[in-house]
Amino acid sequence: MTNSEKADRPSVVRETDDEARHLALTLLREARAVALATSEPDEGGFPFVSRVLLGIDCDGRPTLLVSGLSAHTKALSVDPRCSLLAGEAGKGDPLAHPRLTLQCLAAPVERDSADHQRIRARFLRRHPKARLYADFPDFRFFRLDPLRASLNGGFGRAYLLEGNDFLLTNAAVWPLAEIEADAISHMNTDHADAIAAYALRYLKSDAAGWELVGIDVAGIDLALGDQLRRIRFVEPVTDVASLRTAFKYLKFGGA
Amino acid sequence: MTNSEKADRPSVVRETDDEARHLALTLLREARAVALATSEPDEGGFPFVSRVLLGIDCDGRPTLLVSGLSAHTKALSVDPRCSLLAGEAGKGDPLAHPRLTLQCLAAPVERDSADHQRIRARFLRRHPKARLYADFPDFRFFRLDPLRASLNGGFGRAYLLEGNDFLLTNAAVWPLAEIEADAISHMNTDHADAIAAYALRYLKSDAAGWELVGIDVAGIDLALGDQLRRIRFVEPVTDVASLRTAFKYLKFGGA
């Protein structure tokens, strides 16, 4: 059954608009950890849910770093079908807070491949403590291909999304990935004032210490302590040369 | 594969002791919401993970209140196999906090049955806001039969548990369930001082407003705002007549 057929059934599902898509992407991007549901093959497909740290590749695909000794890794190695739950229960009624269910196919990332190097670097910028074990021989990365999602924005506010809604696909995605690490290092070292200005303007935070941990064609990811926050560029970057302009527009609002 | 066979495999799994069992039970009992993994039958068993409120029946079985319009309810109605993740990610490293994966079989609770009345009452004491929709025609309760669990107490501290570890089975379970509502009402109305004393002694909380929301043979559940806490009796109650003594021992430590 496709998402549009599902949406045709009498239900509380609303028409997916840009606001819903933005909320879904933000919930995923700002999640440090998610609940991961896998299907245990030696139990005939019994659902198993556990907590894992979440990374995001430069094309928007979720990534996981997991131990080969764990039940979810054993499951994923045989049956790649999985589902993530992003969005914290927070204060007050746990069901009043928005959350996202994303269904994916997981593929192992070959160690020492270019993918591995990039995914590892992006992951460890979000999760610096994972440096302690990321290179242990039993640990490995998976990259997840999003198939479909369901966003629950609170009671009676349900939306269905396509896997493509989570992917960044323009021509600058991979060229930008090549220079990402250097650009982040440059920004954090030489333009801490700009990072602080973004945090103040977009995150309403005047706290010291926000660091840039990710740049992709659609925006940037900032981290401070337990917080992981997303800021979108005014327009996606379509070539590497325009990254500088995108940052400038963020700071000055494109005036 | 049984849990003991799983435990025999070379792994980081430790021998399950009473401390691990106690932690597992506490994580489950104190969870307001859990991540629920189900298997979507119309997608060939694709894992689906969502957030649901958690109740506990008087015999320790988890209970859920879910809408028939939701994907998890549709899944559970066809394939009863499911898994719960209890324990919040909390502050700091999300993987440093203990969490419990519990695999269960879900059975729908027939509306207007005695089970329904008891499960509904216990659930609504934990989740008073669910009164707003609990009786909507599309909502229903499920009771979950625990099969096995895996406790992750932080890095390198994994334990396997049996479904029976979560069940209360002595002769007083059902007789106590009969008088539970009256006993709770009596305690909250006439012995608020005792409730406050339990909170101070066992939860180290001097906040006003703790309320008793559950009594079973093994202990009591207290709630205040977003907090749901468990206090165990010194010894399980084996007949209804000794409930008063169990409460007294809680207050005075059985001296």
Short mmCIF file of C-alpha atoms in Angstrom, two decimals:
data_model
loop_
_atom_site.label_atom_id
_atom_site.label_comp_id
_atom_site.label_asym_id
_atom_site.label_seq_id
_atom_site.Cartn_x
_atom_site.Cartn_y
_atom_site.Cartn_z
CA MET A 1 0.00 0.00 0.00
CA THR A 2 1.41 3.39 -0.94
CA ASN A 3 1.30 6.41 1.32
CA SER A 4 -1.29 8.10 -0.88
CA GLU A 5 -3.57 5.04 -0.62
CA LYS A 6 -3.10 5.08 3.15
CA ALA A 7 -3.95 8.77 3.18
CA ASP A 8 -7.16 8.04 1.25
CA ARG A 9 -8.52 5.88 4.06
CA PRO A 10 -10.88 7.64 6.45
CA SER A 11 -8.55 8.69 9.23
CA VAL A 12 -7.11 11.63 11.08
CA VAL A 13 -4.30 11.96 8.56
CA ARG A 14 -3.91 15.52 7.24
CA GLU A 15 -2.51 16.67 3.94
CA THR A 16 1.26 16.91 4.18
CA ASP A 17 2.41 20.51 3.75
CA ASP A 18 5.80 22.22 3.98
CA GLU A 19 5.30 22.99 7.65
CA ALA A 20 4.80 19.28 8.41
CA ARG A 21 7.84 18.36 6.29
CA HIS A 22 9.94 20.95 8.09
CA LEU A 23 8.82 19.68 11.51
CA ALA A 24 9.60 16.08 10.51
CA LEU A 25 13.10 16.98 9.30
CA THR A 26 13.78 19.07 12.38
CA LEU A 27 12.69 16.27 14.75
CA LEU A 28 15.05 13.86 13.00
CA ARG A 29 18.00 16.25 12.73
CA GLU A 30 17.79 17.43 16.32
CA ALA A 31 17.52 13.95 17.83
CA ARG A 32 20.68 12.80 19.59
CA ALA A 33 19.20 9.37 20.26
CA VAL A 34 16.22 7.54 18.79
CA ALA A 35 14.29 4.36 19.52
CA LEU A 36 15.24 1.81 16.87
CA ALA A 37 12.81 -0.99 16.01
CA THR A 38 14.25 -4.03 14.27
CA SER A 39 12.89 -7.45 13.44
CA GLU A 40 14.64 -10.38 15.16
CA PRO A 41 15.15 -13.01 12.49
CA ASP A 42 15.88 -15.88 14.87
CA GLU A 43 12.55 -15.17 16.55
CA GLY A 44 10.58 -15.24 13.28
CA GLY A 45 10.53 -11.46 12.96
CA PHE A 46 9.75 -10.50 16.53
CA PRO A 47 9.92 -6.70 17.00
CA PHE A 48 12.83 -5.49 19.15
CA VAL A 49 13.19 -1.86 20.22
CA SER A 50 16.33 -0.30 21.64
CA ARG A 51 18.03 3.08 22.00
CA VAL A 52 20.77 4.17 19.59
CA LEU A 53 22.63 7.38 18.82
CA LEU A 54 21.64 9.03 15.55
CA GLY A 55 23.83 10.55 12.86
CA ILE A 56 22.84 12.18 9.58
CA ASP A 57 24.84 11.78 6.38
CA CYS A 58 25.40 14.80 4.13
CA ASP A 59 22.53 13.68 1.87
CA GLY A 60 20.09 13.49 4.76
CA ARG A 61 20.24 9.73 5.31
CA PRO A 62 20.23 8.67 8.98
CA THR A 63 23.29 6.79 10.22
CA LEU A 64 23.82 4.53 13.23
CA LEU A 65 26.90 3.37 15.11
CA VAL A 66 26.18 0.04 16.76
CA SER A 67 27.98 -2.86 18.42
CA GLY A 68 28.00 -6.21 16.66
CA LEU A 69 27.28 -7.80 20.05
CA SER A 70 23.91 -6.08 20.33
CA ALA A 71 20.56 -7.57 19.37
CA HIS A 72 19.69 -4.74 16.97
CA THR A 73 22.92 -5.18 14.98
CA LYS A 74 22.34 -8.93 14.71
CA ALA A 75 18.81 -8.23 13.49
CA LEU A 76 19.84 -5.56 10.97
CA SER A 77 22.58 -7.78 9.58
CA VAL A 78 19.94 -10.30 8.48
CA ASP A 79 16.83 -8.14 7.96
CA PRO A 80 17.58 -4.53 6.96
CA ARG A 81 14.06 -3.28 7.69
CA CYS A 82 13.89 -0.90 10.64
CA SER A 83 12.05 2.05 12.08
CA LEU A 84 13.22 5.07 14.08
CA LEU A 85 11.26 7.14 16.59
CA ALA A 86 12.57 10.70 16.93
CA GLY A 87 11.27 13.44 19.24
CA GLU A 88 11.42 13.46 23.05
CA ALA A 89 8.41 12.95 25.32
CA GLY A 90 9.35 16.14 27.16
CA LYS A 91 7.38 17.78 29.96
CA GLY A 92 3.66 17.44 30.58
CA ASP A 93 1.61 15.01 28.50
CA PRO A 94 4.08 12.76 26.58
CA LEU A 95 1.63 12.52 23.68
CA ALA A 96 1.33 16.29 23.29
CA HIS A 97 4.91 16.46 21.94
CA PRO A 98 5.56 15.91 18.23
CA ARG A 99 7.38 12.75 17.17
CA LEU A 100 8.38 11.09 13.95
CA THR A 101 8.30 7.45 12.93
CA LEU A 102 10.66 6.81 10.02
CA GLN A 103 10.79 3.44 8.29
CA CYS A 104 14.07 2.62 6.56
CA LEU A 105 16.26 -0.04 5.02
CA ALA A 106 19.67 -0.26 6.72
CA ALA A 107 22.89 -0.97 4.83
CA PRO A 108 26.22 -1.65 6.59
CA VAL A 109 28.98 0.86 5.80
CA GLU A 110 32.18 -0.84 4.73
CA ARG A 111 35.04 0.02 7.04
CA ASP A 112 37.79 2.20 5.54
CA SER A 113 35.62 3.16 2.56
CA ALA A 114 35.22 6.85 1.68
CA ASP A 115 31.64 6.59 2.92
CA HIS A 116 32.89 5.24 6.23
CA GLN A 117 35.35 8.09 6.71
CA ARG A 118 32.72 10.76 5.97
CA ILE A 119 29.94 9.12 8.00
CA ARG A 120 32.29 8.51 10.93
CA ALA A 121 33.52 12.12 10.94
CA ARG A 122 30.01 13.56 10.75
CA PHE A 123 28.78 11.17 13.46
CA LEU A 124 31.63 11.95 15.86
CA ARG A 125 31.10 15.70 15.53
CA ARG A 126 27.54 15.14 16.79
CA HIS A 127 28.62 12.57 19.38
CA PRO A 128 32.18 13.35 20.51
CA LYS A 129 32.00 10.77 23.35
CA ALA A 130 31.51 8.00 20.78
CA ARG A 131 35.20 8.47 19.88
CA LEU A 132 35.92 6.21 22.86
CA TYR A 133 34.47 3.16 21.11
CA ALA A 134 33.74 4.03 17.46
CA ASP A 135 36.84 2.20 16.26
CA PHE A 136 36.41 -0.91 18.40
CA PRO A 137 36.44 -3.94 16.08
CA ASP A 138 32.87 -4.97 16.93
CA PHE A 139 31.42 -1.53 16.16
CA ARG A 140 30.10 -0.62 12.75
CA PHE A 141 28.10 2.05 10.98
CA PHE A 142 24.83 1.55 9.15
CA ARG A 143 23.38 4.01 6.67
CA LEU A 144 19.59 4.10 6.46
CA ASP A 145 17.54 4.57 3.33
CA PRO A 146 14.27 6.29 4.31
CA LEU A 147 11.18 4.69 2.74
CA ARG A 148 8.26 6.46 4.42
CA ALA A 149 7.43 8.26 7.62
CA SER A 150 4.56 9.19 9.81
CA LEU A 151 4.62 12.43 11.76
CA ASN A 152 2.49 12.84 14.84
CA GLY A 153 2.32 16.53 15.67
CA GLY A 154 0.10 15.94 18.71
CA PHE A 155 -3.51 14.76 19.01
CA GLY A 156 -5.32 14.65 15.67
CA ARG A 157 -2.33 16.01 13.79
CA ALA A 158 -0.96 13.10 11.79
CA TYR A 159 0.87 13.34 8.48
CA LEU A 160 2.43 10.82 6.11
CA LEU A 161 5.74 11.54 4.39
CA GLU A 162 7.75 9.91 1.63
CA GLY A 163 11.34 8.74 1.99
CA ASN A 164 12.36 11.40 -0.54
CA ASP A 165 11.19 14.13 1.82
CA PHE A 166 14.28 13.37 3.91
CA LEU A 167 16.86 13.34 1.14
CA LEU A 168 19.05 16.15 -0.15
CA THR A 169 19.65 15.59 -3.84
CA ASN A 170 21.03 18.67 -5.58
CA ALA A 171 24.34 18.77 -7.47
CA ALA A 172 26.23 20.36 -4.56
CA VAL A 173 25.58 17.59 -2.01
CA TRP A 174 28.79 15.61 -2.63
CA PRO A 175 31.12 18.48 -3.58
CA LEU A 176 30.09 20.20 -0.34
CA ALA A 177 30.74 17.01 1.62
CA GLU A 178 34.35 17.13 0.35
CA ILE A 179 35.04 20.51 1.94
CA GLU A 180 32.71 20.18 4.95
CA ALA A 181 35.32 19.30 7.58
CA ASP A 182 37.59 22.19 6.59
CA ALA A 183 34.70 24.64 6.42
CA ILE A 184 33.49 23.61 9.88
CA SER A 185 36.96 23.93 11.35
CA HIS A 186 37.37 27.36 9.73
CA MET A 187 34.01 28.61 10.98
CA ASN A 188 34.46 27.33 14.54
CA THR A 189 38.00 28.69 14.78
CA ASP A 190 37.82 31.97 12.92
CA HIS A 191 34.12 32.87 12.97
CA ALA A 192 32.89 31.96 16.43
CA ASP A 193 31.16 35.35 16.45
CA ALA A 194 29.06 34.32 13.44
CA ILE A 195 28.08 31.01 15.11
CA ALA A 196 27.04 32.93 18.22
CA ALA A 197 25.01 35.32 16.04
CA TYR A 198 23.20 32.39 14.36
CA ALA A 199 22.41 30.85 17.76
CA LEU A 200 21.06 34.15 19.02
CA ARG A 201 19.02 34.90 15.94
CA TYR A 202 17.60 31.46 15.10
CA LEU A 203 17.77 29.52 18.35
CA LYS A 204 17.11 32.48 20.66
CA SER A 205 20.11 31.35 22.70
CA ASP A 206 22.75 33.74 24.03
CA ALA A 207 24.69 30.89 25.67
CA ALA A 208 28.42 30.74 24.97
CA GLY A 209 29.97 27.70 23.31
CA TRP A 210 27.69 26.78 20.41
CA GLU A 211 29.71 24.84 17.84
CA LEU A 212 29.08 24.06 14.24
CA VAL A 213 28.97 20.25 13.82
CA GLY A 214 27.51 19.84 10.33
CA ILE A 215 27.10 21.67 7.03
CA ASP A 216 25.03 20.38 4.13
CA VAL A 217 23.32 21.98 1.16
CA ALA A 218 20.16 22.75 3.14
CA GLY A 219 21.57 24.15 6.36
CA ILE A 220 23.79 23.74 9.39
CA ASP A 221 23.73 21.78 12.64
CA LEU A 222 24.86 23.42 15.88
CA ALA A 223 25.62 21.70 19.19
CA LEU A 224 25.98 22.84 22.76
CA GLY A 225 26.08 20.30 25.59
CA ASP A 226 22.97 18.12 25.21
CA GLN A 227 21.47 20.31 22.53
CA LEU A 228 21.64 19.59 18.82
CA ARG A 229 19.88 22.20 16.72
CA ARG A 230 19.18 22.74 13.05
CA ILE A 231 19.24 26.04 11.14
CA ARG A 232 18.16 26.03 7.51
CA PHE A 233 19.75 28.20 4.86
CA VAL A 234 17.39 30.73 3.27
CA GLU A 235 17.80 28.75 0.03
CA PRO A 236 19.66 25.44 -0.49
CA VAL A 237 23.25 25.86 -1.67
CA THR A 238 23.54 24.68 -5.28
CA ASP A 239 27.32 24.95 -5.65
CA VAL A 240 30.23 25.07 -3.24
CA ALA A 241 31.15 28.62 -4.20
CA SER A 242 27.86 29.95 -2.85
CA LEU A 243 28.35 28.48 0.65
CA ARG A 244 29.97 31.71 1.85
CA THR A 245 26.95 33.68 0.65
CA ALA A 246 24.59 31.25 2.39
CA PHE A 247 26.41 31.85 5.68
CA LYS A 248 26.34 35.60 5.16
CA TYR A 249 22.61 35.55 4.45
CA LEU A 250 22.08 33.55 7.67
CA LYS A 251 23.83 36.23 9.64
CA PHE A 252 22.31 39.27 8.02
CA GLY A 253 19.02 37.80 6.87
CA GLY A 254 19.72 38.38 3.20
CA ALA A 255 18.91 42.10 3.49
CA MET B 1 16.46 -19.80 21.40
CA THR B 2 15.92 -19.47 25.15
CA ASN B 3 17.37 -16.67 27.24
CA SER B 4 19.82 -19.05 28.89
CA GLU B 5 21.11 -20.18 25.49
CA LYS B 6 21.47 -16.54 24.49
CA ALA B 7 23.36 -15.89 27.70
CA ASP B 8 25.76 -18.73 26.91
CA ARG B 9 26.99 -17.00 23.77
CA PRO B 10 30.19 -15.03 24.16
CA SER B 11 28.90 -11.53 24.80
CA VAL B 12 28.79 -8.72 27.29
CA VAL B 13 25.73 -10.19 28.97
CA ARG B 14 26.08 -10.46 32.76
CA GLU B 15 24.40 -12.88 35.11
CA THR B 16 20.98 -11.55 36.07
CA ASP B 17 20.81 -10.78 39.78
CA ASP B 18 18.15 -9.22 42.02
CA GLU B 19 19.62 -5.75 41.54
CA ALA B 20 19.21 -6.07 37.75
CA ARG B 21 15.66 -7.40 38.17
CA HIS B 22 14.81 -4.53 40.48
CA LEU B 23 16.21 -1.96 38.05
CA ALA B 24 14.26 -3.52 35.16
CA LEU B 25 10.98 -3.48 37.09
CA THR B 26 11.57 0.09 38.25
CA LEU B 27 12.29 1.31 34.71
CA LEU B 28 9.05 -0.23 33.48
CA ARG B 29 6.89 0.91 36.41
CA GLU B 30 8.19 4.47 36.39
CA ALA B 31 7.79 5.00 32.64
CA ARG B 32 4.88 7.24 31.71
CA ALA B 33 5.45 6.66 28.00
CA VAL B 34 7.40 4.02 26.10
CA ALA B 35 8.48 3.41 22.53
CA LEU B 36 6.33 0.60 21.14
CA ALA B 37 7.64 -1.53 18.29
CA THR B 38 5.08 -3.47 16.29
CA SER B 39 5.22 -5.45 13.08
CA GLU B 40 3.12 -4.04 10.21
CA PRO B 41 1.34 -7.01 8.68
CA ASP B 42 0.33 -5.27 5.43
CA GLU B 43 4.00 -4.47 4.88
CA GLY B 44 5.15 -8.07 5.39
CA GLY B 45 6.19 -7.49 8.98
CA PHE B 46 7.95 -4.16 8.64
CA PRO B 47 8.95 -2.78 12.07
CA PHE B 48 7.02 0.32 13.17
CA VAL B 49 7.93 2.28 16.30
CA SER B 50 5.71 4.84 17.99
CA ARG B 51 5.13 6.45 21.38
CA VAL B 52 2.38 5.23 23.69
CA LEU B 53 1.37 5.79 27.30
CA LEU B 54 2.07 2.86 29.60
CA GLY B 55 -0.13 1.34 32.29
CA ILE B 56 0.56 -1.63 34.58
CA ASP B 57 -2.11 -4.13 35.58
CA CYS B 58 -2.26 -5.35 39.19
CA ASP B 59 -0.36 -8.51 38.23
CA GLY B 60 2.50 -6.55 36.66
CA ARG B 61 1.42 -6.89 33.03
CA PRO B 62 1.91 -3.73 30.95
CA THR B 63 -1.23 -2.17 29.48
CA LEU B 64 -1.71 0.25 26.57
CA LEU B 65 -4.54 2.60 25.59
CA VAL B 66 -4.44 3.15 21.84
CA SER B 67 -6.58 4.50 19.04
CA GLY B 68 -7.93 2.09 16.44
CA LEU B 69 -6.98 4.65 13.79
CA SER B 70 -3.27 4.38 14.60
CA ALA B 71 -0.75 2.19 12.80
CA HIS B 72 0.35 0.38 15.97
CA THR B 73 -3.22 -0.66 16.83
CA LYS B 74 -3.81 -1.96 13.31
CA ALA B 75 -0.55 -3.91 13.58
CA LEU B 76 -1.29 -5.35 17.04
CA SER B 77 -4.77 -6.40 15.96
CA VAL B 78 -3.24 -8.75 13.39
CA ASP B 79 0.17 -9.59 14.89
CA PRO B 80 0.27 -9.46 18.72
CA ARG B 81 4.07 -9.46 18.91
CA CYS B 82 5.52 -6.21 20.20
CA SER B 83 8.38 -4.70 22.14
CA LEU B 84 8.54 -1.79 24.60
CA LEU B 85 11.50 0.48 25.37
CA ALA B 86 11.33 2.01 28.85
CA GLY B 87 13.80 4.45 30.42
CA GLU B 88 14.45 8.03 29.33
CA ALA B 89 17.61 9.18 27.55
CA GLY B 90 18.02 11.91 30.19
CA LYS B 91 20.91 14.35 30.45
CA GLY B 92 24.43 13.81 29.17
CA ASP B 93 25.22 10.72 27.09
CA PRO B 94 21.89 9.12 26.09
CA LEU B 95 23.51 5.66 26.21
CA ALA B 96 24.75 6.10 29.77
CA HIS B 97 21.17 5.90 31.09
CA PRO B 98 19.62 2.50 31.83
CA ARG B 99 16.80 1.27 29.60
CA LEU B 100 14.74 -1.84 29.23
CA THR B 101 13.58 -3.68 26.11
CA LEU B 102 10.58 -5.88 26.90
CA GLN B 103 9.15 -8.25 24.30
CA CYS B 104 5.48 -9.13 24.75
CA LEU B 105 2.35 -10.57 23.20
CA ALA B 106 -0.54 -8.10 23.22
CA ALA B 107 -4.16 -9.13 23.78
CA PRO B 108 -7.09 -6.72 23.33
CA VAL B 109 -9.14 -6.08 26.48
CA GLU B 110 -12.85 -6.58 25.89
CA ARG B 111 -14.80 -3.42 26.62
CA ASP B 112 -17.10 -3.56 29.67
CA SER B 113 -15.40 -6.71 30.98
CA ALA B 114 -14.19 -6.76 34.59
CA ASP B 115 -10.63 -6.69 33.22
CA HIS B 116 -11.49 -3.55 31.25
CA GLN B 117 -12.90 -1.77 34.28
CA ARG B 118 -9.85 -2.55 36.42
CA ILE B 119 -7.27 -1.83 33.70
CA ARG B 120 -9.03 1.43 32.74
CA ALA B 121 -9.17 2.61 36.36
CA ARG B 122 -5.51 1.80 37.03
CA PHE B 123 -4.45 3.42 33.74
CA LEU B 124 -6.41 6.62 34.34
CA ARG B 125 -4.94 7.05 37.81
CA ARG B 126 -1.49 7.11 36.16
CA HIS B 127 -2.67 9.21 33.22
CA PRO B 128 -5.55 11.44 34.37
CA LYS B 129 -5.51 13.43 31.10
CA ALA B 130 -6.35 10.24 29.16
CA ARG B 131 -9.87 10.54 30.65
CA LEU B 132 -10.54 12.98 27.83
CA TYR B 133 -10.42 10.23 25.21
CA ALA B 134 -10.25 6.84 26.94
CA ASP B 135 -13.93 6.15 26.24
CA PHE B 136 -13.95 7.30 22.62
CA PRO B 137 -15.32 4.45 20.50
CA ASP B 138 -12.06 3.98 18.55
CA PHE B 139 -9.89 3.68 21.66
CA ARG B 140 -9.13 0.35 23.26
CA PHE B 141 -6.89 -1.22 25.85
CA PHE B 142 -4.36 -3.97 25.25
CA ARG B 143 -2.84 -6.10 27.98
CA LEU B 144 0.69 -7.33 27.33
CA ASP B 145 2.09 -10.70 28.26
CA PRO B 146 5.84 -10.29 28.88
CA LEU B 147 7.96 -12.98 27.21
CA ARG B 148 11.54 -11.82 27.74
CA ALA B 149 13.51 -8.68 28.28
CA SER B 150 16.91 -7.20 27.88
CA LEU B 151 18.17 -4.61 30.34
CA ASN B 152 20.93 -2.24 29.36
CA GLY B 153 22.28 -0.64 32.49
CA GLY B 154 24.86 1.42 30.57
CA PHE B 155 27.95 0.41 28.62
CA GLY B 156 28.91 -3.23 29.11
CA ARG B 157 26.11 -3.83 31.60
CA ALA B 158 23.58 -5.99 29.77
CA TYR B 159 21.24 -8.49 31.38
CA LEU B 160 18.58 -10.86 30.08
CA LEU B 161 15.33 -11.37 31.95
CA GLU B 162 12.40 -13.76 31.68
CA GLY B 163 8.78 -12.70 31.24
CA ASN B 164 8.03 -14.13 34.69
CA ASP B 165 10.39 -11.63 36.28
CA PHE B 166 7.73 -9.00 35.58
CA LEU B 167 4.71 -10.87 36.93
CA LEU B 168 3.18 -10.81 40.39
CA THR B 169 1.67 -14.20 41.10
CA ASN B 170 0.87 -14.70 44.78
CA ALA B 171 -2.59 -15.52 46.14
CA ALA B 172 -3.30 -11.91 47.14
CA VAL B 173 -2.94 -10.36 43.66
CA TRP B 174 -6.62 -10.51 42.68
CA PRO B 175 -8.21 -10.07 46.12
CA LEU B 176 -6.08 -6.93 46.54
CA ALA B 177 -7.17 -5.68 43.11
CA GLU B 178 -10.78 -5.82 44.37
CA ILE B 179 -10.14 -3.35 47.17
CA GLU B 180 -7.41 -1.28 45.48
CA ALA B 181 -9.56 1.69 44.42
CA ASP B 182 -11.09 2.07 47.89
CA ALA B 183 -7.73 1.69 49.62
CA ILE B 184 -6.16 4.34 47.37
CA SER B 185 -9.00 6.74 47.95
CA HIS B 186 -8.77 6.17 51.71
CA MET B 187 -5.00 6.69 51.79
CA ASN B 188 -5.04 9.83 49.63
CA THR B 189 -7.95 11.35 51.58
CA ASP B 190 -7.23 10.33 55.17
CA HIS B 191 -3.50 9.58 55.21
CA ALA B 192 -1.89 12.23 53.06
CA ASP B 193 0.70 12.57 55.84
CA ALA B 194 1.75 8.94 55.33
CA ILE B 195 2.08 9.44 51.55
CA ALA B 196 4.26 12.50 52.18
CA ALA B 197 6.36 10.47 54.62
CA TYR B 198 6.88 7.69 52.02
CA ALA B 199 7.92 10.28 49.41
CA LEU B 200 10.37 11.86 51.81
CA ARG B 201 11.82 8.59 53.01
CA TYR B 202 12.04 6.60 49.76
CA LEU B 203 12.01 9.22 47.01
CA LYS B 204 13.94 11.89 48.96
CA SER B 205 11.24 14.37 47.92
CA ASP B 206 9.71 16.89 50.30
CA ALA B 207 7.45 18.29 47.56
CA ALA B 208 3.76 18.64 48.41
CA GLY B 209 1.11 16.82 46.41
CA TRP B 210 2.39 13.26 45.95
CA GLU B 211 -0.58 10.98 45.33
CA LEU B 212 -0.96 7.25 45.55
CA VAL B 213 -2.02 5.95 42.11
CA GLY B 214 -1.52 2.20 42.47
CA ILE B 215 -1.30 -0.55 45.07
CA ASP B 216 -0.35 -4.13 44.30
CA VAL B 217 1.08 -6.99 46.32
CA ALA B 218 4.68 -5.87 45.79
CA GLY B 219 4.41 -2.13 46.42
CA ILE B 220 2.86 1.20 45.60
CA ASP B 221 3.05 3.73 42.78
CA LEU B 222 3.14 7.46 43.56
CA ALA B 223 2.63 10.34 41.15
CA LEU B 224 3.38 14.04 41.22
CA GLY B 225 3.17 16.10 38.02
CA ASP B 226 5.39 14.37 35.46
CA GLN B 227 6.86 11.95 37.98
CA LEU B 228 5.70 8.39 38.45
CA ARG B 229 7.64 6.55 41.15
CA ARG B 230 7.66 3.07 42.61
CA ILE B 231 8.14 2.10 46.24
CA ARG B 232 8.38 -1.59 47.10
CA PHE B 233 6.94 -3.09 50.26
CA VAL B 234 9.52 -4.63 52.59
CA GLU B 235 7.90 -8.00 51.79
CA PRO B 236 5.13 -8.76 49.27
CA VAL B 237 1.65 -8.75 50.77
CA THR B 238 0.27 -12.31 50.81
CA ASP B 239 -3.27 -11.54 51.99
CA VAL B 240 -5.44 -8.44 51.96
CA ALA B 241 -5.52 -8.22 55.76
CA SER B 242 -1.78 -7.57 55.90
CA LEU B 243 -1.91 -4.54 53.59
CA ARG B 244 -2.26 -2.20 56.57
CA THR B 245 0.87 -3.71 58.11
CA ALA B 246 2.77 -3.31 54.84
CA PHE B 247 1.93 0.41 54.80
CA LYS B 248 2.94 0.77 58.43
CA TYR B 249 6.28 -0.95 57.79
CA LEU B 250 6.86 1.41 54.88
CA LYS B 251 6.42 4.40 57.15
CA PHE B 252 8.38 3.16 60.12
CA GLY B 253 10.81 0.86 58.38
CA GLY B 254 9.57 -2.27 60.14
CA ALA B 255 11.39 -1.37 63.34
#
